[in-house]
Amino acid sequence: MSLRLYNTLTRQKEEFVPIDASNVRMYVCGPTVYDFAHIGNARPVIVFDVLYRLLRHIYGEGHVKYVRNITDVDDKINERALRDFPELPLNDAIARVTAKTADQFQADVKALGCLEPTVQPRATDNIVGMIEMISTLITKGHAYVAAGEVLFGVDSMKDYGQLSNRKLKDQKAGARVAVDAHKKNPADFVLWKLSSADEPGWESPWGRGRPGWHIECSAMSKRYLGEVFDIHGGGLDLIFPHHENEIAQSRCVHGTDVMANVWMHNGFLQVEGQKMSKSLGNFTTIADVLKDWSGEVARFNMLRTHYRQPIDWTVASLEESKNILLDWRDRIGDVMTPRPDAEVVAALSDDLNTHGAITRMHILAKNGSVVALLGSLELLGIGLATLPREQNVLVKKQVEELIEARNQARNAKDWKRADEIREEIASKYYVYLSDLKDPATGVIKTTWEMRR
RNA sequence: GGCCUCGUGGCGGAGUGGUUACGCAGAGGAUUGCAAAUCCUUGCAUCCCAGUUCGAUUCUGGGCGAGGCCUCCA
């Protein structure tokens, strides 16, 4: 069976052929840790986690290397540090911001059912590698020093723009590129910039400074995955300029034709039909979502839409996702040896068609193929463990006492009293009841479940 | 201005050159003290115009429309 992936570089689905099937290598751009991750940030994390799981399924668990970086040097981090911890020295304040944000991120994505990547390098641990790369770029004539910055000269690369299919002269037509007198070409971008005494900085041949955004990923992917690797992923918005510039840096340093063979980009997310923004007040963090919904529901909800499509994140769809999972859980019961369904694997192998996989899983559920259904859920990284099931002992005892009281009232045909108790249970414990008649004996049994 | 996606039922959302999945919601029924849940049945769609074809929702071209990127951004 073959794996086919849509490659942004060629704008088409292609058969995936790893460079080394015993060491499949993937790099995904991770968070810049200046603020809590929002639900849009969760999308690539979940999508590429599914791909990671699929690759492990196909090539073997020990034969896939997944690197997701943490960007912990950035001017936005500095701003946030000054705002939140004005009393601390800047470096300490920065450490606070990045530690707090990175910890929250790890907790968030774990709750969303994501496996830990093989390596999660931090930019600040890789400054030396970046400086080496920048030196090489200068030596090879791809970069120059001007006005306290080291800049990559895009004119030094004949096919700059291959990923975004962008011609440099087209962009000038938009007249939106800031004109900086010190740049040879307005599209030239920063590799290194000098820091003032109160900004974070590292010693370098060009003075004490800090790296530009793009060079981090070039340095970290080289260190852990080599000069050319299999898959590079991230959000759609990273195609330009971030990935374009990563490609320029890495290829020019290494003298290679490509940086990664396959470039994959997930689509954006909207909230209730609107673009997510702080001004609209619909800026939803992962932690906000996890307050109201289990990680499984959130993850499943994300995977119901194909990763390249825009997704509309709504309460209605979360509700639907929850209902589907609860239904499946009830059908599954206890299965000891789950195995993924072959058609589900086939759907995922077609450019990560998670929606097709879920469609197939509906059929499995209907047919009672619980072994395949549970196995498929596991392949998608969706456990059913934290969905509401048994409640704590005290609540359980109280609810069951009330149910007993209600059933006594019902036996006495005191419907008013019975309905009052049902109301009480619903409002107090947030529980709904089902009266089910046993078809064999005709005895009515009352079951209950938490509502969420 | 340039680049890139996408237009399928009330909603979400697949696939296919030849009766248009699936889910939710809706309708009807079974069941129920009434509900809920469950089960069964069921109605509803391929943006427009050309072209290719015996036949297009699917392929090609044009149009109209929506969204994204071109500046930090998943």
Coordinates of C-alpha atoms (C1' of nucleotides) in Angstrom, one line a residue:
Chain A
M1 CA 0.0 0.0 0.0
S2 CA 1.3 3.4 -0.9
L3 CA 1.3 6.7 1.0
R4 CA 0.4 9.7 -1.1
L5 CA 0.9 13.3 0.2
Y6 CA 0.1 16.7 -1.2
N7 CA 3.3 18.5 -1.8
T8 CA 3.2 22.3 -1.7
L9 CA 6.4 22.4 -3.7
T10 CA 4.8 20.7 -6.7
R11 CA 1.1 21.5 -6.0
Q12 CA 0.0 18.0 -6.4
K13 CA -0.4 14.7 -4.5
E14 CA 2.7 12.5 -4.9
E15 CA 3.6 9.1 -3.8
F16 CA 5.7 9.3 -0.7
V17 CA 9.1 7.7 -1.0
P18 CA 11.3 8.1 2.0
I19 CA 15.0 8.8 1.6
D20 CA 15.7 6.1 4.1
A21 CA 12.8 3.8 5.0
S22 CA 14.6 2.9 8.2
N23 CA 14.9 6.5 9.3
V24 CA 12.0 8.6 8.0
R25 CA 12.5 12.3 9.0
M26 CA 9.9 15.0 9.6
Y27 CA 10.3 18.6 10.8
V28 CA 7.3 20.7 11.9
C29 CA 7.5 24.3 13.0
G30 CA 6.5 24.6 16.6
P31 CA 5.3 27.4 18.8
T32 CA 6.9 30.7 19.6
V33 CA 6.4 30.7 23.3
Y34 CA 5.3 34.2 24.1
D35 CA 1.6 33.5 24.8
F36 CA -0.7 30.6 25.4
A37 CA -1.4 28.5 22.3
H38 CA -4.8 29.1 20.7
I39 CA -6.9 26.5 19.1
G40 CA -5.6 27.4 15.7
N41 CA -2.1 26.5 16.9
A42 CA -3.4 23.1 17.9
R43 CA -4.2 22.2 14.3
P44 CA -0.8 21.5 12.9
V45 CA 0.2 19.9 16.1
I46 CA -2.7 17.4 15.8
V47 CA -2.5 17.0 12.1
F48 CA 1.2 16.2 12.0
D49 CA 0.8 14.0 15.1
V50 CA -1.6 11.9 13.0
L51 CA 1.0 11.8 10.2
Y52 CA 3.7 10.8 12.7
R53 CA 1.5 8.0 13.9
L54 CA 0.7 6.9 10.4
L55 CA 4.4 6.9 9.4
R56 CA 5.2 4.8 12.5
H57 CA 2.4 2.4 11.6
I58 CA 3.8 2.0 8.1
Y59 CA 7.6 2.1 8.7
G60 CA 7.7 0.9 12.3
E61 CA 7.8 2.9 15.5
G62 CA 11.6 3.1 15.7
H63 CA 12.0 4.2 12.2
V64 CA 10.5 7.7 12.2
K65 CA 12.2 10.8 13.6
Y66 CA 9.9 13.7 14.3
V67 CA 11.4 17.1 15.3
R68 CA 9.2 20.0 16.5
N69 CA 11.1 23.1 17.6
I70 CA 10.3 25.6 20.3
T71 CA 11.1 29.1 19.4
D72 CA 12.2 30.8 22.6
V73 CA 14.0 33.8 21.2
D74 CA 11.9 36.4 19.6
D75 CA 11.1 40.1 19.9
K76 CA 7.5 39.3 20.9
I77 CA 8.9 37.3 23.8
N78 CA 10.9 40.3 24.9
E79 CA 7.9 42.6 24.8
R80 CA 5.9 40.2 26.8
A81 CA 8.6 39.8 29.4
L82 CA 8.9 43.6 29.8
R83 CA 5.1 43.8 30.2
D84 CA 4.6 40.9 32.6
F85 CA 7.7 41.1 34.7
P86 CA 8.9 44.7 34.7
E87 CA 10.6 44.3 38.0
L88 CA 12.9 41.5 36.9
P89 CA 16.1 41.7 34.8
L90 CA 15.1 41.1 31.2
N91 CA 16.8 37.7 30.9
D92 CA 15.0 36.4 34.0
A93 CA 11.7 37.8 32.8
I94 CA 12.2 36.1 29.5
A95 CA 13.0 32.8 31.2
R96 CA 9.8 33.1 33.1
V97 CA 7.7 33.8 30.0
T98 CA 9.1 31.1 28.0
A99 CA 9.1 28.5 30.7
K100 CA 5.5 29.2 31.7
T101 CA 4.3 29.2 28.1
A102 CA 6.2 26.2 27.0
D103 CA 5.0 24.2 30.0
Q104 CA 1.4 25.1 29.2
F105 CA 1.9 24.2 25.6
Q106 CA 3.3 20.7 26.5
A107 CA 0.3 20.1 28.8
D108 CA -2.1 21.3 26.2
V109 CA -0.9 19.1 23.4
K110 CA -0.6 16.1 25.7
A111 CA -4.2 16.5 26.6
L112 CA -5.0 16.6 22.9
G113 CA -3.5 13.1 22.6
C114 CA -0.3 14.0 20.8
L115 CA 2.7 11.9 21.1
E116 CA 5.9 13.6 22.1
P117 CA 8.1 14.3 19.1
T118 CA 11.4 12.5 19.0
V119 CA 13.2 15.8 19.6
Q120 CA 12.0 19.2 20.7
P121 CA 14.9 21.5 20.3
R122 CA 15.0 25.0 21.6
A123 CA 16.3 27.9 19.5
T124 CA 18.4 29.2 22.4
D125 CA 20.2 25.8 22.6
N126 CA 21.2 26.1 18.9
I127 CA 22.7 29.5 18.6
V128 CA 26.1 28.1 17.7
G129 CA 24.7 26.2 14.7
M130 CA 22.9 29.3 13.5
I131 CA 26.1 31.4 13.7
E132 CA 28.0 28.7 11.7
M133 CA 25.4 28.7 9.0
I134 CA 25.3 32.5 8.8
S135 CA 29.1 32.5 8.5
T136 CA 28.9 30.0 5.7
L137 CA 26.3 32.1 3.9
I138 CA 28.6 35.2 4.1
T139 CA 31.6 33.2 2.8
K140 CA 29.6 31.8 -0.1
G141 CA 28.3 35.3 -1.0
H142 CA 24.7 34.8 -0.1
A143 CA 24.7 37.2 2.9
Y144 CA 26.1 40.5 3.8
V145 CA 26.5 42.8 6.7
A146 CA 24.7 46.2 6.7
A147 CA 23.6 48.6 9.3
G148 CA 24.2 46.3 12.2
E149 CA 22.4 43.4 10.6
V150 CA 23.4 40.3 8.7
L151 CA 21.0 40.0 5.7
F152 CA 20.4 37.2 3.3
G153 CA 20.6 38.5 -0.3
V154 CA 17.8 36.9 -2.2
D155 CA 19.3 38.0 -5.6
S156 CA 22.2 35.6 -4.8
M157 CA 19.9 32.6 -5.3
K158 CA 18.7 32.0 -8.8
D159 CA 15.5 30.1 -7.9
Y160 CA 14.4 31.9 -4.7
G161 CA 10.7 31.6 -4.4
Q162 CA 10.2 28.1 -5.6
L163 CA 7.9 27.1 -2.7
S164 CA 5.5 30.0 -2.8
N165 CA 5.8 30.4 -6.6
R166 CA 6.5 34.0 -6.1
K167 CA 8.5 36.2 -8.3
L168 CA 10.4 39.0 -6.6
K169 CA 9.3 41.6 -9.1
D170 CA 5.6 40.7 -8.6
Q171 CA 5.8 41.5 -5.0
K172 CA 7.1 45.0 -5.6
A173 CA 3.9 45.7 -7.5
G174 CA 2.0 45.3 -4.2
A175 CA 4.1 48.1 -2.8
R176 CA 3.8 46.6 0.6
V177 CA 7.4 45.6 1.1
A178 CA 9.0 48.0 3.5
V179 CA 11.8 49.9 1.8
D180 CA 15.0 49.8 3.9
A181 CA 17.8 51.7 2.6
H182 CA 20.4 49.3 3.8
K183 CA 18.9 46.3 2.0
K184 CA 20.2 45.5 -1.4
N185 CA 16.8 44.0 -2.3
P186 CA 13.7 44.9 -0.4
A187 CA 13.0 41.2 0.0
D188 CA 16.3 40.5 1.7
F189 CA 15.7 39.2 5.2
V190 CA 17.5 39.3 8.5
L191 CA 19.8 36.5 9.6
W192 CA 21.3 38.2 12.6
K193 CA 20.7 41.5 14.3
L194 CA 22.6 43.4 17.0
S195 CA 21.1 43.6 20.5
S196 CA 21.3 46.6 22.7
A197 CA 22.8 46.2 26.1
D198 CA 19.3 45.5 27.7
E199 CA 18.2 43.0 25.0
P200 CA 19.1 39.3 25.0
G201 CA 22.1 38.5 22.9
W202 CA 24.9 36.2 22.1
E203 CA 28.4 36.9 21.1
S204 CA 29.0 36.4 17.4
P205 CA 31.6 37.5 14.7
W206 CA 29.2 40.4 14.0
G207 CA 28.8 41.5 17.6
R208 CA 26.5 40.7 20.4
G209 CA 23.1 40.0 18.9
R210 CA 20.3 37.6 18.2
P211 CA 19.2 35.4 15.3
G212 CA 16.4 36.2 12.8
W213 CA 13.4 34.0 12.9
H214 CA 14.0 31.9 9.8
I215 CA 17.6 30.7 10.6
E216 CA 16.5 28.8 13.7
C217 CA 14.6 26.2 11.8
S218 CA 17.4 25.8 9.2
A219 CA 19.9 25.2 12.0
M220 CA 17.7 22.8 14.0
S221 CA 16.5 20.7 11.2
K222 CA 20.1 20.3 9.9
R223 CA 21.3 19.3 13.4
Y224 CA 18.7 16.6 13.9
L225 CA 17.6 15.6 10.5
G226 CA 20.5 16.4 8.2
E227 CA 20.9 18.5 5.1
V228 CA 18.0 17.0 3.2
F229 CA 15.1 15.2 4.9
D230 CA 11.7 13.8 4.0
I231 CA 8.8 16.0 5.2
H232 CA 8.6 19.6 6.4
G233 CA 5.3 20.8 7.8
G234 CA 3.6 23.8 9.2
G235 CA 0.6 26.2 8.8
L236 CA -0.4 27.6 5.5
D237 CA 0.8 31.1 6.5
L238 CA 4.3 29.9 6.9
I239 CA 4.8 29.2 3.2
F240 CA 5.9 32.7 2.8
P241 CA 8.1 34.1 4.0
H242 CA 9.2 31.6 6.7
H243 CA 9.5 28.4 4.7
E244 CA 10.7 30.1 1.6
N245 CA 13.5 31.6 3.6
E246 CA 14.4 28.4 5.4
I247 CA 14.8 26.8 2.0
A248 CA 17.0 29.6 0.8
Q249 CA 19.2 29.4 3.8
S250 CA 19.6 25.7 4.0
R251 CA 20.0 25.1 0.3
C252 CA 22.6 27.8 -0.1
V253 CA 24.6 26.6 2.9
H254 CA 24.5 23.0 1.9
G255 CA 24.5 23.3 -1.9
T256 CA 21.4 21.1 -2.2
D257 CA 18.5 21.1 -4.6
V258 CA 15.9 20.8 -1.9
M259 CA 15.8 21.2 1.8
A260 CA 12.9 18.7 2.3
N261 CA 11.3 16.6 -0.4
V262 CA 7.7 17.1 0.7
W263 CA 6.3 20.3 2.1
M264 CA 2.9 20.1 3.8
H265 CA 0.7 22.9 5.1
N266 CA -2.5 22.8 7.1
G267 CA -5.3 25.2 6.5
F268 CA -6.6 27.8 8.9
L269 CA -9.3 27.7 11.5
Q270 CA -12.2 30.0 12.1
V271 CA -14.3 30.3 15.2
E272 CA -18.0 30.3 14.7
G273 CA -17.6 31.4 11.1
Q274 CA -15.2 34.3 12.0
K275 CA -11.5 34.8 11.8
M276 CA -10.1 34.4 15.2
S277 CA -8.8 37.7 16.6
K278 CA -8.4 39.4 19.9
S279 CA -10.4 42.3 18.8
L280 CA -13.4 40.1 18.0
G281 CA -13.2 38.6 21.4
N282 CA -13.2 35.1 20.0
F283 CA -9.5 34.3 20.7
T284 CA -9.8 30.8 22.0
T285 CA -6.9 29.1 23.7
I286 CA -6.4 25.4 23.8
A287 CA -6.8 25.6 27.6
D288 CA -10.2 27.3 27.1
V289 CA -11.4 24.5 24.9
L290 CA -10.1 21.9 27.3
K291 CA -12.1 23.5 30.1
D292 CA -15.4 22.5 28.4
W293 CA -14.4 19.5 26.3
S294 CA -12.3 16.5 26.7
G295 CA -9.1 16.3 24.7
E296 CA -10.5 13.4 22.7
V297 CA -13.5 15.4 21.6
A298 CA -11.4 18.4 20.6
R299 CA -9.0 16.2 18.7
F300 CA -11.7 14.3 16.9
N301 CA -13.4 17.5 16.0
M302 CA -10.2 18.8 14.4
L303 CA -9.8 15.6 12.4
R304 CA -13.3 15.6 11.0
T305 CA -12.2 18.2 8.4
H306 CA -9.4 17.5 5.9
Y307 CA -6.2 19.2 7.1
R308 CA -5.9 21.4 4.0
Q309 CA -9.4 22.7 4.2
P310 CA -10.4 25.6 6.3
I311 CA -12.2 24.5 9.5
D312 CA -14.9 26.3 11.3
W313 CA -14.6 25.6 15.0
T314 CA -18.1 25.7 16.5
V315 CA -19.8 24.6 19.6
A316 CA -22.3 22.7 17.5
S317 CA -19.6 20.6 15.8
L318 CA -17.9 19.9 19.1
E319 CA -21.3 18.8 20.5
E320 CA -21.6 16.5 17.5
S321 CA -18.1 15.1 17.9
K322 CA -18.8 14.4 21.5
N323 CA -22.0 12.5 20.6
I324 CA -20.3 10.4 18.0
L325 CA -17.5 9.4 20.4
L326 CA -19.9 8.6 23.2
D327 CA -22.0 6.5 20.8
W328 CA -18.9 4.6 19.7
R329 CA -17.6 4.1 23.2
D330 CA -20.9 2.5 24.2
R331 CA -20.7 0.2 21.2
I332 CA -17.1 -0.8 21.8
G333 CA -17.3 -1.9 25.4
D334 CA -14.1 -3.8 26.3
V335 CA -11.9 -4.8 23.5
M336 CA -8.6 -6.4 24.3
T337 CA -6.8 -6.5 21.0
P338 CA -7.7 -3.5 18.9
R339 CA -6.4 -3.5 15.3
P340 CA -6.7 -0.6 12.8
D341 CA -9.0 -1.2 9.9
A342 CA -7.3 -1.5 6.5
E343 CA -9.7 0.9 4.8
V344 CA -9.1 3.5 7.5
V345 CA -5.4 3.1 7.0
A346 CA -5.9 3.5 3.2
A347 CA -7.9 6.7 3.7
L348 CA -5.2 8.1 5.9
S349 CA -2.6 7.1 3.3
D350 CA -4.4 9.2 0.8
D351 CA -3.0 12.6 1.9
L352 CA -4.2 12.1 5.4
N353 CA -7.9 11.9 4.6
T354 CA -9.1 11.8 8.2
H355 CA -12.6 12.6 7.2
G356 CA -12.7 9.6 4.9
A357 CA -11.3 7.5 7.7
I358 CA -14.0 8.7 10.0
T359 CA -16.7 8.0 7.4
R360 CA -15.4 4.4 7.3
M361 CA -15.5 4.3 11.1
H362 CA -19.2 5.1 11.1
I363 CA -19.7 2.0 9.0
L364 CA -17.5 -0.1 11.3
A365 CA -19.6 1.1 14.3
K366 CA -22.8 0.2 12.5
N367 CA -21.5 -3.2 11.6
G368 CA -20.3 -3.9 15.1
S369 CA -16.7 -4.2 14.0
V370 CA -15.5 -3.0 17.3
V371 CA -11.9 -4.4 17.1
A372 CA -11.3 -2.4 13.9
L373 CA -13.1 0.6 15.2
L374 CA -11.1 0.9 18.4
G375 CA -7.9 0.1 16.6
S376 CA -8.7 2.9 14.1
L377 CA -9.4 5.3 16.9
E378 CA -6.1 4.4 18.5
L379 CA -4.3 5.0 15.2
L380 CA -5.8 8.5 15.1
G381 CA -4.6 9.0 18.7
I382 CA -8.1 9.1 20.1
G383 CA -8.4 7.3 23.4
L384 CA -11.8 6.9 24.9
A385 CA -10.6 6.8 28.5
T386 CA -11.4 10.3 29.6
L387 CA -14.8 10.5 28.1
P388 CA -17.4 10.7 30.9
R389 CA -18.2 7.3 32.2
E390 CA -18.3 6.4 35.9
Q391 CA -18.6 9.4 38.1
N392 CA -17.1 9.6 41.5
V393 CA -18.4 7.4 44.2
L394 CA -20.2 10.0 46.2
V395 CA -22.1 11.5 43.3
K396 CA -22.9 8.0 42.1
K397 CA -24.4 7.1 45.4
Q398 CA -26.5 10.2 45.7
V399 CA -27.7 9.9 42.1
E400 CA -28.6 6.3 42.6
E401 CA -30.5 7.1 45.8
L402 CA -32.5 9.7 43.9
I403 CA -33.2 7.3 41.1
E404 CA -34.5 4.8 43.6
A405 CA -36.8 7.4 45.1
R406 CA -38.0 8.3 41.6
N407 CA -38.7 4.7 40.8
Q408 CA -40.7 4.3 44.0
A409 CA -42.8 7.4 43.0
R410 CA -43.2 5.9 39.5
N411 CA -44.4 2.6 40.9
A412 CA -46.9 4.6 42.9
K413 CA -47.9 6.4 39.7
D414 CA -46.9 9.7 41.3
W415 CA -45.7 11.1 38.0
K416 CA -45.5 14.7 39.4
R417 CA -43.1 13.6 42.1
A418 CA -41.1 11.4 39.7
D419 CA -40.6 14.3 37.3
E420 CA -39.6 16.6 40.1
I421 CA -36.9 14.1 41.1
R422 CA -35.8 13.8 37.5
E423 CA -35.5 17.6 37.3
E424 CA -33.5 17.7 40.5
I425 CA -31.1 15.1 39.3
A426 CA -30.6 16.9 36.0
S427 CA -30.1 20.4 37.5
K428 CA -28.1 19.3 40.6
Y429 CA -25.8 16.6 39.1
Y430 CA -26.0 17.5 35.4
V431 CA -27.1 14.0 34.7
Y432 CA -29.8 12.7 32.3
L433 CA -31.7 9.5 32.8
S434 CA -32.9 6.8 30.4
D435 CA -35.7 4.4 31.3
L436 CA -35.0 1.3 29.3
K437 CA -37.3 -1.7 29.2
D438 CA -35.6 -5.0 29.1
P439 CA -37.3 -6.7 26.1
A440 CA -37.1 -10.1 27.7
T441 CA -38.4 -9.5 31.1
G442 CA -40.4 -6.3 30.6
V443 CA -38.6 -4.8 33.6
I444 CA -37.8 -1.1 33.3
K445 CA -34.3 -0.2 34.3
T446 CA -33.1 3.4 34.7
T447 CA -29.6 4.3 33.5
W448 CA -27.9 7.6 33.8
E449 CA -25.1 9.5 32.3
M450 CA -23.3 12.8 32.8
R451 CA -24.2 15.5 30.4
R452 CA -21.4 17.8 29.1
Chain B
rG1 C1' -1.3 44.1 -8.9
rG2 C1' 0.9 38.9 -8.0
rC3 C1' 0.4 33.9 -6.0
rC4 C1' -2.8 30.0 -3.9
rU5 C1' -7.2 27.4 -2.3
rC6 C1' -12.3 26.5 -2.8
rG7 C1' -17.6 26.6 -4.6
rU8 C1' -22.1 19.6 -3.4
rG9 C1' -28.8 19.0 0.4
rG10 C1' -31.2 23.3 6.2
rC11 C1' -25.9 22.6 8.3
rG12 C1' -21.1 20.0 8.2
rG13 C1' -18.7 17.2 4.7
rA14 C1' -16.8 12.8 1.1
rG15 C1' -16.4 10.3 -3.4
rU16 C1' -17.3 9.3 -8.5
rG17 C1' -17.2 10.0 -16.6
rG18 C1' -23.2 6.6 -16.1
rU19 C1' -29.0 5.0 -9.5
rU20 C1' -24.7 11.6 -5.4
rA21 C1' -21.4 8.6 0.8
rC22 C1' -21.8 9.7 5.8
rG23 C1' -23.1 12.6 10.2
rC24 C1' -26.2 16.4 12.5
rA25 C1' -30.8 18.7 12.1
rG26 C1' -36.1 17.7 9.9
rA27 C1' -40.4 14.3 9.1
rG28 C1' -43.0 9.6 10.2
rG29 C1' -43.2 5.1 13.1
rA30 C1' -41.7 1.6 17.2
rU31 C1' -40.9 2.2 22.4
rU32 C1' -42.4 5.4 27.0
rG33 C1' -46.9 7.4 32.3
rC34 C1' -44.5 11.7 29.9
rA35 C1' -39.7 12.3 28.4
rA36 C1' -34.8 11.1 27.1
rA37 C1' -32.0 7.5 24.9
rU38 C1' -32.4 3.7 21.3
rC39 C1' -34.1 1.2 16.8
rC40 C1' -36.7 1.4 11.9
rU41 C1' -38.4 4.3 7.7
rU42 C1' -38.0 8.8 5.0
rG43 C1' -37.8 14.0 2.3
rC44 C1' -33.8 17.4 0.7
rA45 C1' -28.0 19.1 -3.2
rU46 C1' -23.6 19.0 -7.0
rC47 C1' -22.7 28.3 -8.5
rC48 C1' -23.5 29.9 -13.9
rC49 C1' -22.2 29.4 -19.3
rA50 C1' -19.8 27.0 -23.1
rG51 C1' -16.7 22.7 -24.9
rU52 C1' -15.1 17.4 -25.0
rU53 C1' -18.4 12.9 -24.5
rC54 C1' -23.4 8.4 -26.1
rG55 C1' -23.4 10.5 -21.2
rA56 C1' -20.3 15.3 -16.5
rU57 C1' -21.3 16.8 -10.3
rU58 C1' -16.6 14.6 -11.9
rC59 C1' -12.4 16.6 -17.5
rU60 C1' -11.2 21.6 -20.3
rG61 C1' -12.1 26.9 -21.0
rG62 C1' -14.6 31.3 -19.5
rG63 C1' -17.7 33.8 -16.0
rC64 C1' -19.5 34.8 -11.1
rG65 C1' -18.7 34.1 -5.9
rA66 C1' -15.9 33.0 -1.2
rG67 C1' -11.4 32.7 1.5
rG68 C1' -6.1 32.9 2.3
rC69 C1' -1.1 34.7 1.5
rC70 C1' 2.1 38.9 -0.4
rU71 C1' 3.9 42.5 7.1
rC72 C1' 4.3 39.2 12.9
rC73 C1' 0.9 35.0 12.5
rA74 C1' -0.6 27.8 12.8

